[in-house]
Each structure stands twice: as C-alpha cells, then as structure tokens.
Amino acid sequence: MKQIIPMLVALLCLTGFAQAKPNAQEAKKLLEAGNARFVAGTTTHPRSDMTRAALAAKSDQADYAIATILSCSDSRVPPELLFDAGIMDLFIIRIAGNVCSGDEIGSAEYGALHVKTPLLVVMGHSKCGAVTAVVKGLKGEGHALEKNIPPLVSPVVPAAQKVLQSFPQATTENLVIRSTEENVWQGIENIFLRSAAIREAALAGKVVVAGAIYDLESGTVRWLSEEKSAELLKRAEANPASDTQKMAAGGHAEPAPAKPATQPDAAEGSTAPRKTSGHAEPEHGAAHH
Ligand SMILES: [Zn+2]
C-alpha cells in the first residue's frame, strides 16, 4: 500500500489531473524559475500543446491557474513566454500601460476570486510607450495623441506627476524609469482602493498582490517589495475613501446601458473617473502617497 500511493500520485500527475494549487510564494517561485529559463535560453514551453488544450477544454481553470497577471499590451512583453508558462497557467489582463481602472480591476477580481489564483501581479516594463507618453506630456514634450488614448493612460498621470515633483531635474529617460515603477504601485493601490473583495482576500491571505518590472534588455522580471504592497493594503483599509461594497448590486451581470455615440466616455467609477480632455490629466480621487 505504501508503494501504491506514490505510484497513484505520479500517475495522476502524468495524466494531468488537478493537483493542489501552489500558495502565493510557491506560485512566485514557479514564475521566477520560468523567467530564469527564459533568460538562460532554456525554455521548455511546458503545457503548451493539444494535450493540455484538450485538458483545458474539460477542466475548471480555477483548479490550475497559479497567477493573475496585469501586464502591458506591448508586443515585447508576452507573459506566457517570459515566464515559460503554458495553457491554463496564467490568467492575463493586458492593456496599454498596465493601467488599473474599472475594467482591469473587474478582471483582476475575476482572476483572484473566481479563477482563485493565489498571486496577483501588476507588471510594468522598461521603455513603456504609455508611461513615456504621459511623462513627455507632463514635461511639455508630448505630441498629439488619438482621441481615446489620453483617457486610457490617465491612471498613469498621478504616478508620473509624483515622480516629476520629487525629481524635477531628472532626465526624461530617468523619469520614465521611475514613473514605470510608481505606476505599478499606483495600480496596486487602485486595486486595493477600489476592490473591497480583493482587499478582503488579501487580508485573509488568500491572495498576495505583487508588483514586478520586466526589463526588455535582459529579459529579467524584477520583483518589487512585498512589504510595500502590504503597506498599501493597510493604507487602503484605513482610507475612508476606499470602496467598501464587496459584491455587485443584484449579484449578477447586467447589460451595460447604451451610451449615445456623441457623449464622451462617462466617468466609470466613483473614485477614479477618466478624463476626456485632449491630453492626459490626473484623475480626481487618485491615491495619495
Ligand atoms: Zn508598455
């Protein structure tokens, strides 16, 4: 019997049955190991074939996915490749500038609370075009942007403004580097301020929210301070402006009300409305540091 049990476990693993999910620290170690393989050129492209796809088709992803990752849309930053991960491993949200507004926070809630990933990562990257556009705009070095881009990147503005105030003499390149990290913190703070459900899960130890920066040149993902993330959680808990409503009214999905085509994008959330003026502007109610 003693020999049969390990054999059964090995067989279950080989046949791809769901195993116990890793905790947040184990998930982070798996991502670190995958990124190390990527950097070393020893990727194995695991769980990326039709066998895994067939398993995914009949599985609940909540039994498998280990991390929710909010990353930039940039073609140079594909999470599955740079973490050497496969199908059903990562729940990914990608948007220019890895901004955290209402839709992204809703997706993060889905990943953390329905797909039950123990780790939620907000990942910025070097040479981010969205962050660069905001920094240059604030410095008066910007250029015309298409109509829908300024409201999209507006959540980056408070982060870049804070950096610009702290380092007024810094070069644009240096400001972009600093703003990229600050934008990750801003994103994490936005998640905590606007999602009572993620705050509750984080306080209960069910999810860890982590920051990271991907470096285009080295291929390395640098993990940011977990202590600072925990501090932002505490601060959001103590902030009276934090959203306290955990569940949606009615508790089920409803169709979005149709908006007249001529009406500019209305404010989508109570704490961080998007601006619609011609250039990137700070949001009201954005997190204070
Ligand atoms: Zn980017």
Tab-separated table of C-alpha atoms and ligand atoms in Angstrom:
chain	number	residue	atom	x	y	z
A	1	MET	CA	0.000	0.000	0.000
A	2	LYS	CA	2.835	2.353	0.926
A	3	GLN	CA	4.257	1.948	-2.564
A	4	ILE	CA	0.944	2.158	-4.326
A	5	ILE	CA	0.065	5.649	-3.095
A	6	PRO	CA	3.140	7.421	-4.554
A	7	MET	CA	2.593	5.488	-7.775
A	8	LEU	CA	-1.005	6.654	-7.904
A	9	VAL	CA	0.066	10.242	-7.254
A	10	ALA	CA	2.667	10.024	-10.036
A	11	LEU	CA	0.069	8.558	-12.370
A	12	LEU	CA	-2.418	11.321	-11.570
A	13	CYS	CA	0.290	13.904	-12.234
A	14	LEU	CA	1.232	12.285	-15.524
A	15	THR	CA	-2.357	12.156	-16.675
A	16	GLY	CA	-2.738	15.819	-15.819
A	17	PHE	CA	-5.281	15.649	-13.038
A	18	ALA	CA	-5.576	18.769	-10.965
A	19	GLN	CA	-3.102	18.841	-8.126
A	20	ALA	CA	-3.226	21.007	-5.058
A	21	LYS	CA	-2.632	24.578	-6.191
A	22	PRO	CA	0.532	26.310	-5.009
A	23	ASN	CA	0.322	29.085	-2.464
A	24	ALA	CA	1.386	32.622	-3.409
A	25	GLN	CA	5.060	32.128	-2.553
A	26	GLU	CA	5.194	28.822	-4.426
A	27	ALA	CA	3.472	30.435	-7.413
A	28	LYS	CA	6.024	33.253	-7.364
A	29	LYS	CA	8.863	30.703	-7.271
A	30	LEU	CA	7.370	28.929	-10.302
A	31	LEU	CA	7.222	32.246	-12.177
A	32	GLU	CA	10.791	33.073	-11.129
A	33	ALA	CA	12.001	29.675	-12.335
A	34	GLY	CA	10.193	30.100	-15.662
A	35	ASN	CA	11.692	33.552	-16.154
A	36	ALA	CA	15.150	32.205	-15.272
A	37	ARG	CA	14.751	29.567	-18.028
A	38	PHE	CA	13.644	32.304	-20.423
A	39	VAL	CA	16.689	34.454	-19.628
A	40	ALA	CA	19.052	31.462	-19.858
A	41	GLY	CA	17.607	30.326	-23.173
A	42	THR	CA	16.477	27.013	-21.699
A	43	THR	CA	12.711	27.381	-22.048
A	44	THR	CA	10.706	24.164	-22.187
A	45	HIS	CA	7.368	25.665	-23.353
A	46	PRO	CA	5.525	23.466	-20.881
A	47	ARG	CA	1.830	22.600	-21.091
A	48	SER	CA	1.533	24.279	-24.475
A	49	ASP	CA	0.331	21.501	-26.768
A	50	MET	CA	-3.012	19.955	-27.772
A	51	THR	CA	-2.881	17.530	-24.852
A	52	ARG	CA	-3.017	20.484	-22.484
A	53	ALA	CA	-5.597	22.258	-24.650
A	54	ALA	CA	-7.787	19.154	-24.516
A	55	LEU	CA	-7.421	19.042	-20.743
A	56	ALA	CA	-8.286	22.739	-20.551
A	57	ALA	CA	-11.435	22.157	-22.574
A	58	LYS	CA	-12.840	19.813	-19.956
A	59	SER	CA	-11.362	21.443	-16.856
A	60	ASP	CA	-12.127	24.268	-14.490
A	61	GLN	CA	-9.225	26.708	-14.881
A	62	ALA	CA	-9.625	27.552	-11.191
A	63	ASP	CA	-8.089	24.132	-10.480
A	64	TYR	CA	-4.919	25.035	-12.381
A	65	ALA	CA	-4.073	28.718	-12.927
A	66	ILE	CA	-1.437	29.921	-10.485
A	67	ALA	CA	-1.276	33.681	-11.103
A	68	THR	CA	-3.289	36.599	-12.405
A	69	ILE	CA	-1.024	38.988	-14.283
A	70	LEU	CA	-1.897	42.549	-15.273
A	71	SER	CA	0.629	43.498	-17.904
A	72	CYS	CA	1.087	45.977	-20.759
A	73	SER	CA	-0.258	45.193	-24.244
A	74	ASP	CA	3.235	45.848	-25.626
A	75	SER	CA	4.219	43.091	-28.114
A	76	ARG	CA	7.609	42.828	-26.404
A	77	VAL	CA	6.073	41.704	-23.105
A	78	PRO	CA	4.224	38.366	-23.583
A	79	PRO	CA	3.734	36.875	-20.088
A	80	GLU	CA	3.433	33.196	-21.060
A	81	LEU	CA	6.706	33.360	-22.984
A	82	LEU	CA	8.786	35.309	-20.499
A	83	PHE	CA	7.562	33.099	-17.628
A	84	ASP	CA	7.895	29.937	-19.775
A	85	ALA	CA	4.332	29.039	-18.854
A	86	GLY	CA	1.563	27.251	-20.699
A	87	ILE	CA	-2.182	26.898	-21.207
A	88	MET	CA	-4.256	27.341	-18.015
A	89	ASP	CA	-1.206	28.535	-16.057
A	90	LEU	CA	-1.821	32.293	-16.092
A	91	PHE	CA	-4.936	34.475	-16.062
A	92	ILE	CA	-3.756	37.506	-18.004
A	93	ILE	CA	-5.062	41.054	-18.322
A	94	ARG	CA	-3.235	43.154	-20.884
A	95	ILE	CA	-3.784	46.833	-21.500
A	96	ALA	CA	-1.531	49.672	-22.640
A	97	GLY	CA	0.449	51.000	-19.678
A	98	ASN	CA	-0.852	48.157	-17.435
A	99	VAL	CA	-3.278	50.695	-16.027
A	100	CYS	CA	-5.710	49.700	-13.276
A	101	SER	CA	-9.128	51.196	-13.959
A	102	GLY	CA	-12.584	49.703	-13.565
A	103	ASP	CA	-12.444	47.047	-16.293
A	104	GLU	CA	-8.977	45.897	-15.305
A	105	ILE	CA	-9.910	45.743	-11.617
A	106	GLY	CA	-13.020	43.740	-12.543
A	107	SER	CA	-10.795	41.314	-14.476
A	108	ALA	CA	-8.404	41.165	-11.519
A	109	GLU	CA	-11.342	40.299	-9.244
A	110	TYR	CA	-12.306	37.536	-11.667
A	111	GLY	CA	-8.758	36.154	-11.716
A	112	ALA	CA	-8.133	36.376	-7.996
A	113	LEU	CA	-11.568	35.372	-6.725
A	114	HIS	CA	-13.141	33.121	-9.387
A	115	VAL	CA	-10.054	31.607	-11.011
A	116	LYS	CA	-8.660	31.667	-7.464
A	117	THR	CA	-5.071	32.437	-8.351
A	118	PRO	CA	-3.071	32.837	-5.134
A	119	LEU	CA	-0.894	35.526	-6.731
A	120	LEU	CA	-1.971	38.755	-8.467
A	121	VAL	CA	0.862	40.554	-10.234
A	122	VAL	CA	0.852	44.089	-11.619
A	123	MET	CA	3.756	44.075	-14.057
A	124	GLY	CA	5.222	47.150	-15.721
A	125	HIS	CA	8.113	47.101	-18.164
A	126	SER	CA	11.037	49.212	-19.293
A	127	LYS	CA	10.588	51.579	-22.241
A	128	CYS	CA	6.804	51.558	-21.871
A	129	GLY	CA	5.260	53.755	-24.564
A	130	ALA	CA	2.228	54.652	-22.428
A	131	VAL	CA	4.360	55.782	-19.485
A	132	THR	CA	6.699	57.644	-21.845
A	133	ALA	CA	3.754	59.444	-23.479
A	134	VAL	CA	2.453	60.596	-20.087
A	135	VAL	CA	5.875	61.749	-18.857
A	136	LYS	CA	6.569	63.637	-22.075
A	137	GLY	CA	3.087	65.170	-21.969
A	138	LEU	CA	3.654	66.451	-18.429
A	139	LYS	CA	7.037	67.877	-19.451
A	140	GLY	CA	5.530	69.659	-22.446
A	141	GLU	CA	7.455	67.371	-24.810
A	142	GLY	CA	4.416	65.398	-25.899
A	143	HIS	CA	2.836	65.048	-29.295
A	144	ALA	CA	-0.767	64.781	-30.426
A	145	LEU	CA	-2.499	61.603	-29.292
A	146	GLU	CA	-5.502	59.912	-30.851
A	147	LYS	CA	-8.784	60.737	-29.146
A	148	ASN	CA	-9.153	57.647	-26.990
A	149	ILE	CA	-5.571	57.392	-25.758
A	150	PRO	CA	-5.497	60.182	-23.121
A	151	PRO	CA	-8.413	58.753	-21.084
A	152	LEU	CA	-6.837	55.309	-21.390
A	153	VAL	CA	-3.479	56.382	-19.948
A	154	SER	CA	-4.884	58.899	-17.436
A	155	PRO	CA	-4.369	56.485	-14.488
A	156	VAL	CA	-0.605	56.777	-15.136
A	157	VAL	CA	-0.671	60.560	-14.640
A	158	PRO	CA	-0.694	60.743	-10.805
A	159	ALA	CA	2.295	58.367	-10.693
A	160	ALA	CA	4.285	60.389	-13.237
A	161	GLN	CA	3.344	63.676	-11.551
A	162	LYS	CA	4.573	62.397	-8.210
A	163	VAL	CA	7.903	61.372	-9.743
A	164	LEU	CA	8.220	64.682	-11.606
A	165	GLN	CA	7.664	66.609	-8.357
A	166	SER	CA	10.239	64.506	-6.493
A	167	PHE	CA	12.872	64.630	-9.248
A	168	PRO	CA	12.320	67.869	-11.176
A	169	GLN	CA	15.872	67.844	-12.575
A	170	ALA	CA	15.834	64.244	-13.796
A	171	THR	CA	16.180	63.436	-17.485
A	172	THR	CA	13.091	62.265	-19.351
A	173	GLU	CA	14.604	58.776	-19.612
A	174	ASN	CA	15.160	58.635	-15.868
A	175	LEU	CA	11.665	59.972	-15.173
A	176	VAL	CA	10.195	57.221	-17.360
A	177	ILE	CA	12.112	54.549	-15.417
A	178	ARG	CA	10.939	55.935	-12.069
A	179	SER	CA	7.380	56.516	-13.301
A	180	THR	CA	7.154	52.938	-14.569
A	181	GLU	CA	7.711	51.625	-11.054
A	182	GLU	CA	5.496	54.275	-9.492
A	183	ASN	CA	2.766	53.330	-11.983
A	184	VAL	CA	2.911	49.740	-10.717
A	185	TRP	CA	2.439	50.983	-7.150
A	186	GLN	CA	-0.347	53.262	-8.329
A	187	GLY	CA	-2.021	50.265	-9.969
A	188	ILE	CA	-1.764	48.145	-6.839
A	189	GLU	CA	-3.127	50.998	-4.739
A	190	ASN	CA	-6.014	51.494	-7.187
A	191	ILE	CA	-6.871	47.797	-6.895
A	192	PHE	CA	-6.882	47.982	-3.108
A	193	LEU	CA	-8.852	51.246	-3.025
A	194	ARG	CA	-11.495	50.087	-5.469
A	195	SER	CA	-11.881	46.386	-4.712
A	196	ALA	CA	-13.178	45.543	-1.258
A	197	ALA	CA	-13.295	41.901	-2.375
A	198	ILE	CA	-9.568	41.765	-3.233
A	199	ARG	CA	-8.705	43.626	-0.022
A	200	GLU	CA	-10.652	41.052	1.970
A	201	ALA	CA	-8.948	38.151	0.159
A	202	ALA	CA	-5.522	39.762	0.644
A	203	LEU	CA	-6.142	40.344	4.358
A	204	ALA	CA	-7.261	36.712	4.708
A	205	GLY	CA	-4.048	35.538	2.999
A	206	LYS	CA	-5.968	34.069	0.055
A	207	VAL	CA	-4.250	36.295	-2.467
A	208	VAL	CA	-0.949	38.175	-2.496
A	209	VAL	CA	-0.766	41.266	-4.684
A	210	ALA	CA	2.761	41.776	-6.004
A	211	GLY	CA	4.494	44.309	-8.228
A	212	ALA	CA	7.083	43.488	-10.873
A	213	ILE	CA	9.010	45.160	-13.690
A	214	TYR	CA	10.076	43.355	-16.850
A	215	ASP	CA	13.337	44.579	-18.352
A	216	LEU	CA	13.317	44.417	-22.142
A	217	GLU	CA	17.080	44.275	-22.492
A	218	SER	CA	17.891	41.483	-20.038
A	219	GLY	CA	14.584	39.595	-20.215
A	220	THR	CA	14.502	39.632	-16.419
A	221	VAL	CA	11.430	40.168	-14.262
A	222	ARG	CA	12.377	42.160	-11.160
A	223	TRP	CA	10.007	41.699	-8.232
A	224	LEU	CA	9.157	44.763	-6.176
A	225	SER	CA	8.961	44.969	-2.376
A	226	GLU	CA	6.255	42.771	-0.841
A	227	GLU	CA	6.402	44.919	2.283
A	228	LYS	CA	5.402	47.980	0.313
A	229	SER	CA	2.466	46.137	-1.232
A	230	ALA	CA	1.351	45.064	2.261
A	231	GLU	CA	1.713	48.683	3.393
A	232	LEU	CA	-0.544	49.865	0.536
A	233	LEU	CA	-3.121	47.273	1.591
A	234	LYS	CA	-3.060	48.578	5.162
A	235	ARG	CA	-3.303	52.143	3.946
A	236	ALA	CA	-6.282	51.340	1.717
A	237	GLU	CA	-8.001	49.569	4.613
A	238	ALA	CA	-7.610	52.721	6.710
A	239	ASN	CA	-8.625	55.074	3.896
A	240	PRO	CA	-12.247	56.254	4.271
A	241	ALA	CA	-12.338	56.867	0.503
A	242	SER	CA	-11.824	53.150	-0.193
A	243	ASP	CA	-14.739	51.348	-1.774
A	244	THR	CA	-16.422	49.111	0.813
A	245	GLN	CA	-19.025	47.417	-1.370
A	246	LYS	CA	-17.741	43.926	-1.952
A	247	MET	CA	-20.428	42.485	-4.216
A	248	ALA	CA	-22.299	43.956	-7.187
A	249	ALA	CA	-25.871	45.046	-6.539
A	250	GLY	CA	-28.172	42.254	-7.684
A	251	GLY	CA	-25.206	39.937	-7.752
A	252	HIS	CA	-25.335	39.092	-11.451
A	253	ALA	CA	-24.159	40.501	-14.746
A	254	GLU	CA	-26.366	43.047	-16.446
A	255	PRO	CA	-26.074	44.600	-19.884
A	256	ALA	CA	-24.289	47.945	-19.908
A	257	PRO	CA	-26.621	50.844	-20.645
A	258	ALA	CA	-26.170	52.100	-24.197
A	259	LYS	CA	-24.342	55.418	-24.445
A	260	PRO	CA	-25.092	57.989	-27.128
A	261	ALA	CA	-22.259	57.994	-29.646
A	262	THR	CA	-21.696	61.709	-29.203
A	263	GLN	CA	-21.376	61.578	-25.445
A	264	PRO	CA	-17.823	61.364	-24.219
A	265	ASP	CA	-16.893	58.397	-22.132
A	266	ALA	CA	-18.625	58.962	-18.815
A	267	ALA	CA	-16.846	58.542	-15.537
A	268	GLU	CA	-16.803	54.838	-14.940
A	269	GLY	CA	-16.107	54.713	-11.261
A	270	SER	CA	-16.690	56.790	-8.199
A	271	THR	CA	-13.096	57.061	-7.058
A	272	ALA	CA	-11.222	57.367	-10.316
A	273	PRO	CA	-13.202	58.918	-13.138
A	274	ARG	CA	-11.479	59.115	-16.502
A	275	LYS	CA	-10.868	62.495	-18.023
A	276	THR	CA	-11.766	63.134	-21.596
A	277	SER	CA	-9.821	66.283	-22.411
A	278	GLY	CA	-7.258	66.320	-25.184
A	279	HIS	CA	-4.260	65.389	-23.112
A	280	ALA	CA	-3.517	63.110	-20.216
A	281	GLU	CA	-4.662	64.610	-16.936
A	282	PRO	CA	-4.628	63.378	-13.370
A	283	GLU	CA	-7.639	61.651	-12.006
A	284	HIS	CA	-9.649	63.020	-9.160
A	285	GLY	CA	-9.566	60.838	-6.130
A	286	ALA	CA	-6.355	59.179	-7.211
A	287	ALA	CA	-4.311	57.678	-4.467
A	288	HIS	CA	-2.233	59.984	-2.342
A	289	HIS	CA	1.198	58.891	-1.304
B	1	ZN	ZN	4.013	49.384	-22.088
